[in-house]
PDB file of C-alpha atoms in Angstrom:
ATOM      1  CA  UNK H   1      -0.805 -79.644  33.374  1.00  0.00           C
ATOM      2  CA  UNK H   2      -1.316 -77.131  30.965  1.00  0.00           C
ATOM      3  CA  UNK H   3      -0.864 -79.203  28.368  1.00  0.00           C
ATOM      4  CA  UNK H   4      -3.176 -81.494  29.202  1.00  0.00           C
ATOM      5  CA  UNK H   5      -6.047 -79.114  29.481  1.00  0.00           C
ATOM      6  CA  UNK H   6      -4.885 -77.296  26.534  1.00  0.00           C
ATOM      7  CA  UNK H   7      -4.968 -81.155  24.751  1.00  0.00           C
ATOM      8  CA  UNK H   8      -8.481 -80.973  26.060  1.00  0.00           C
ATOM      9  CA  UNK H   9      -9.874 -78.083  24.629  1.00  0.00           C
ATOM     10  CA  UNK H  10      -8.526 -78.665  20.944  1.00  0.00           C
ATOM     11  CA  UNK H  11     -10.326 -81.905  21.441  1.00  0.00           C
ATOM     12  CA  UNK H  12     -13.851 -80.462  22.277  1.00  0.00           C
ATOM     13  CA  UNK H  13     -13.161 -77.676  19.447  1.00  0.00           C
ATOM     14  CA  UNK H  14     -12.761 -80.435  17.306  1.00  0.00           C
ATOM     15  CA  UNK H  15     -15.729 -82.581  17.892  1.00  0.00           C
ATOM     16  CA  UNK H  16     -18.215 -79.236  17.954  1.00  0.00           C
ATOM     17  CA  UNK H  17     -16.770 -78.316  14.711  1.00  0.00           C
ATOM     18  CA  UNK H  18     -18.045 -81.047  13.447  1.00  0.00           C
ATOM     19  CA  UNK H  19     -21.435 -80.733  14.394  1.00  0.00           C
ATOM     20  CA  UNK H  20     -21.345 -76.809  13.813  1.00  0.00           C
ATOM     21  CA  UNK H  21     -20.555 -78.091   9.539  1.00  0.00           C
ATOM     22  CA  UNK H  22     -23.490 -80.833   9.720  1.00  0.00           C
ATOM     23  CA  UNK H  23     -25.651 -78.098  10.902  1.00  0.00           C
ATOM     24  CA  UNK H  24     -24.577 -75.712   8.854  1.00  0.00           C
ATOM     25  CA  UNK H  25     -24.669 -78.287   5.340  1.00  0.00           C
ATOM     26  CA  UNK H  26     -28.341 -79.066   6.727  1.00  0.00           C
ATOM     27  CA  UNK H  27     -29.437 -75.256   7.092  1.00  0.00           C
ATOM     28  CA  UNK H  28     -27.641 -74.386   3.251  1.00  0.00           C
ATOM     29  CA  UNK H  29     -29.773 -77.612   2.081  1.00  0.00           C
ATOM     30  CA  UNK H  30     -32.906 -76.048   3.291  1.00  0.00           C
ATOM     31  CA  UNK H  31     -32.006 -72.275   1.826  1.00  0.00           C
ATOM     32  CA  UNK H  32     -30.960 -74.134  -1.832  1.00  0.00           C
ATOM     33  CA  UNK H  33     -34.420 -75.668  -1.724  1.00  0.00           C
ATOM     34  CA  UNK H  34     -36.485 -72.540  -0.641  1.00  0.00           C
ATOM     35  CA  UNK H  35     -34.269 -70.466  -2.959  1.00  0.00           C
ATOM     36  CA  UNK H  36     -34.919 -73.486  -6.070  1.00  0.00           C
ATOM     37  CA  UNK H  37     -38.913 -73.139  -4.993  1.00  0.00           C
ATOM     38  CA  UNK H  38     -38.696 -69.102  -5.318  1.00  0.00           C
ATOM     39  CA  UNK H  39     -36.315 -69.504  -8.449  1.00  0.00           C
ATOM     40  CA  UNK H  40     -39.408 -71.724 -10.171  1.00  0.00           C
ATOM     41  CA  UNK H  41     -42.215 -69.274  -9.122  1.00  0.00           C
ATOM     42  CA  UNK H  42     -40.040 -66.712 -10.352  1.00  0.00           C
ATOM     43  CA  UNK H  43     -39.494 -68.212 -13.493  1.00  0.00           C
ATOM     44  CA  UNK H  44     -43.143 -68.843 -14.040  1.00  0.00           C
ATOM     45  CA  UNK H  45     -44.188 -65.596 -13.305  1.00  0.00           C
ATOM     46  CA  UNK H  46     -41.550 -64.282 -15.878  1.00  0.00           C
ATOM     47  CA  UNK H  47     -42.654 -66.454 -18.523  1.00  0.00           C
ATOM     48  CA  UNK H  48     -46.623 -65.536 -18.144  1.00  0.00           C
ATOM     49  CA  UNK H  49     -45.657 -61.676 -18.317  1.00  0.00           C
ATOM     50  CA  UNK H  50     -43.659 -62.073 -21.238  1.00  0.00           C
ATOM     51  CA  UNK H  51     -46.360 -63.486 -23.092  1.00  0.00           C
ATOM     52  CA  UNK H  52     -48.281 -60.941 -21.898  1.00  0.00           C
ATOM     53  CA  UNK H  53     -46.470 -58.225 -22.700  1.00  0.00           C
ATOM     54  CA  UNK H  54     -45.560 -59.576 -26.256  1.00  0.00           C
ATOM     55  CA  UNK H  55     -49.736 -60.128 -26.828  1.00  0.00           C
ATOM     56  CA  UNK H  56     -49.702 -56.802 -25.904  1.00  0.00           C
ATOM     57  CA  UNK H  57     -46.860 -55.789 -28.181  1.00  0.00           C
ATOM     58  CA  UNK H  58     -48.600 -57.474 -31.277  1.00  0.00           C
ATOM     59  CA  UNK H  59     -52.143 -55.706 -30.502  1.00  0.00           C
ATOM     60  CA  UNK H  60     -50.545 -52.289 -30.770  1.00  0.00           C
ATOM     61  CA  UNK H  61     -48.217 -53.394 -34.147  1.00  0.00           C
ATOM     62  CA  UNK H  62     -51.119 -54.300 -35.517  1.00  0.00           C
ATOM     63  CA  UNK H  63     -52.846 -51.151 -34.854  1.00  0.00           C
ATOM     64  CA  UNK H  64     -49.653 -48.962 -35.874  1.00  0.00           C
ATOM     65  CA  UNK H  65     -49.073 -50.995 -39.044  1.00  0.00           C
ATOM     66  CA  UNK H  66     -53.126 -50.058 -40.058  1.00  0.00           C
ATOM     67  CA  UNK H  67     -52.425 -46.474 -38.913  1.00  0.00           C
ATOM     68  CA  UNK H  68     -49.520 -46.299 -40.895  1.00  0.00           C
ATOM     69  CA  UNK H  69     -51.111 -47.876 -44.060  1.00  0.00           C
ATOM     70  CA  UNK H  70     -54.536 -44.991 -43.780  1.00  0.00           C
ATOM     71  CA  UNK H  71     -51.511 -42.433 -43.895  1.00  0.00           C
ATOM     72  CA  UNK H  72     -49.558 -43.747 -46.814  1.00  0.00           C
ATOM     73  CA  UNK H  73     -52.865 -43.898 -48.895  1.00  0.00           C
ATOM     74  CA  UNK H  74     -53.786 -40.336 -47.771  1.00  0.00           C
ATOM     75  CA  UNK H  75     -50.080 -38.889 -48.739  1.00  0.00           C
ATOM     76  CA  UNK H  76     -50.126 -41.058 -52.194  1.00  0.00           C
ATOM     77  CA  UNK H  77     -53.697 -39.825 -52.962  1.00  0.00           C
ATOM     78  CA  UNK H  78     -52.204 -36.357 -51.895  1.00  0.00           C
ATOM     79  CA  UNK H  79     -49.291 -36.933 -54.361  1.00  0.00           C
ATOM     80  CA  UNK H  80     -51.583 -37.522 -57.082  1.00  0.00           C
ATOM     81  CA  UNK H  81     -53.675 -34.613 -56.153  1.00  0.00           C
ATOM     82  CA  UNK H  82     -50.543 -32.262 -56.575  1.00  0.00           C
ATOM     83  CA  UNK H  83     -49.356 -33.869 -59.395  1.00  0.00           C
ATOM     84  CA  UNK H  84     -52.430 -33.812 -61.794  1.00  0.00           C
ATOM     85  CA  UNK H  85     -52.570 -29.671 -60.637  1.00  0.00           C
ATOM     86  CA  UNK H  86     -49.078 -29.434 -61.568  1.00  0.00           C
ATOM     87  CA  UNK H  87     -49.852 -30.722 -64.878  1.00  0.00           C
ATOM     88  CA  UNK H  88     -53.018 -28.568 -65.303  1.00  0.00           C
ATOM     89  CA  UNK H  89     -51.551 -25.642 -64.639  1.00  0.00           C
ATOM     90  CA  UNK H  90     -48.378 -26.147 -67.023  1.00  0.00           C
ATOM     91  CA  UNK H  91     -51.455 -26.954 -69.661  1.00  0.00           C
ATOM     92  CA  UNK H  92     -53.040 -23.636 -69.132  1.00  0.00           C
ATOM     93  CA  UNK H  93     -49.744 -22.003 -69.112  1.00  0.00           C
ATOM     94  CA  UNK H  94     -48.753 -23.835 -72.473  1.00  0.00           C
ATOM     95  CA  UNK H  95     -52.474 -23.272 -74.481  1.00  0.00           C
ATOM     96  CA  UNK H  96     -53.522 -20.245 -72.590  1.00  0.00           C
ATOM     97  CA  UNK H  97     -49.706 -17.998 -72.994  1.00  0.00           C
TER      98      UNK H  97
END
């Protein structure tokens, strides 16, 4: 008899184990496509602040590259400045000693 109502039980497990994986499959099919929805927004987002960031990125080179260009000229004409006295003063030294 126990058998029988052991036979019985296996039988039941098996039959609500096979609804438990068709529910289961159904609720993973519904998380895939809420997680493929998010992974889209996601990736959308992404893309429009990386272009916004690299806009960003090419405002503030092309600031720094102008910067750096005003203070190249100032240290050439600087350069120059020294140079020429330099020269002047070894001219003085040389006429003047």
């Amino acid at each position: 008899m126990d058998d029988e109502w052991t036979d019985n039980r296996i039988d039941d497990f098996a039959g609500r184990v096979g609804w438990f994986e068709g529910d289961v499959k159904d609720r993973f099919d519904k998380v895939d496509r809420r997680f493929d929805r998010f992974e889209r927004n996601v990736d959308e987002r992404f893309d429009r602040s990386q272009a916004d960031v690299k806009a960003r990125f090419e405002r503030v080179d092309g600031k720094i590259d102008e910067r750096f260009n005003r203070l190249d000229s100032k240290v050439d004409s600087t350069n120059r400045t020294i140079g020429v006295g330099i020269f002047v003063a070894v001219m003085v030294k040389i006429f003047f000693s």
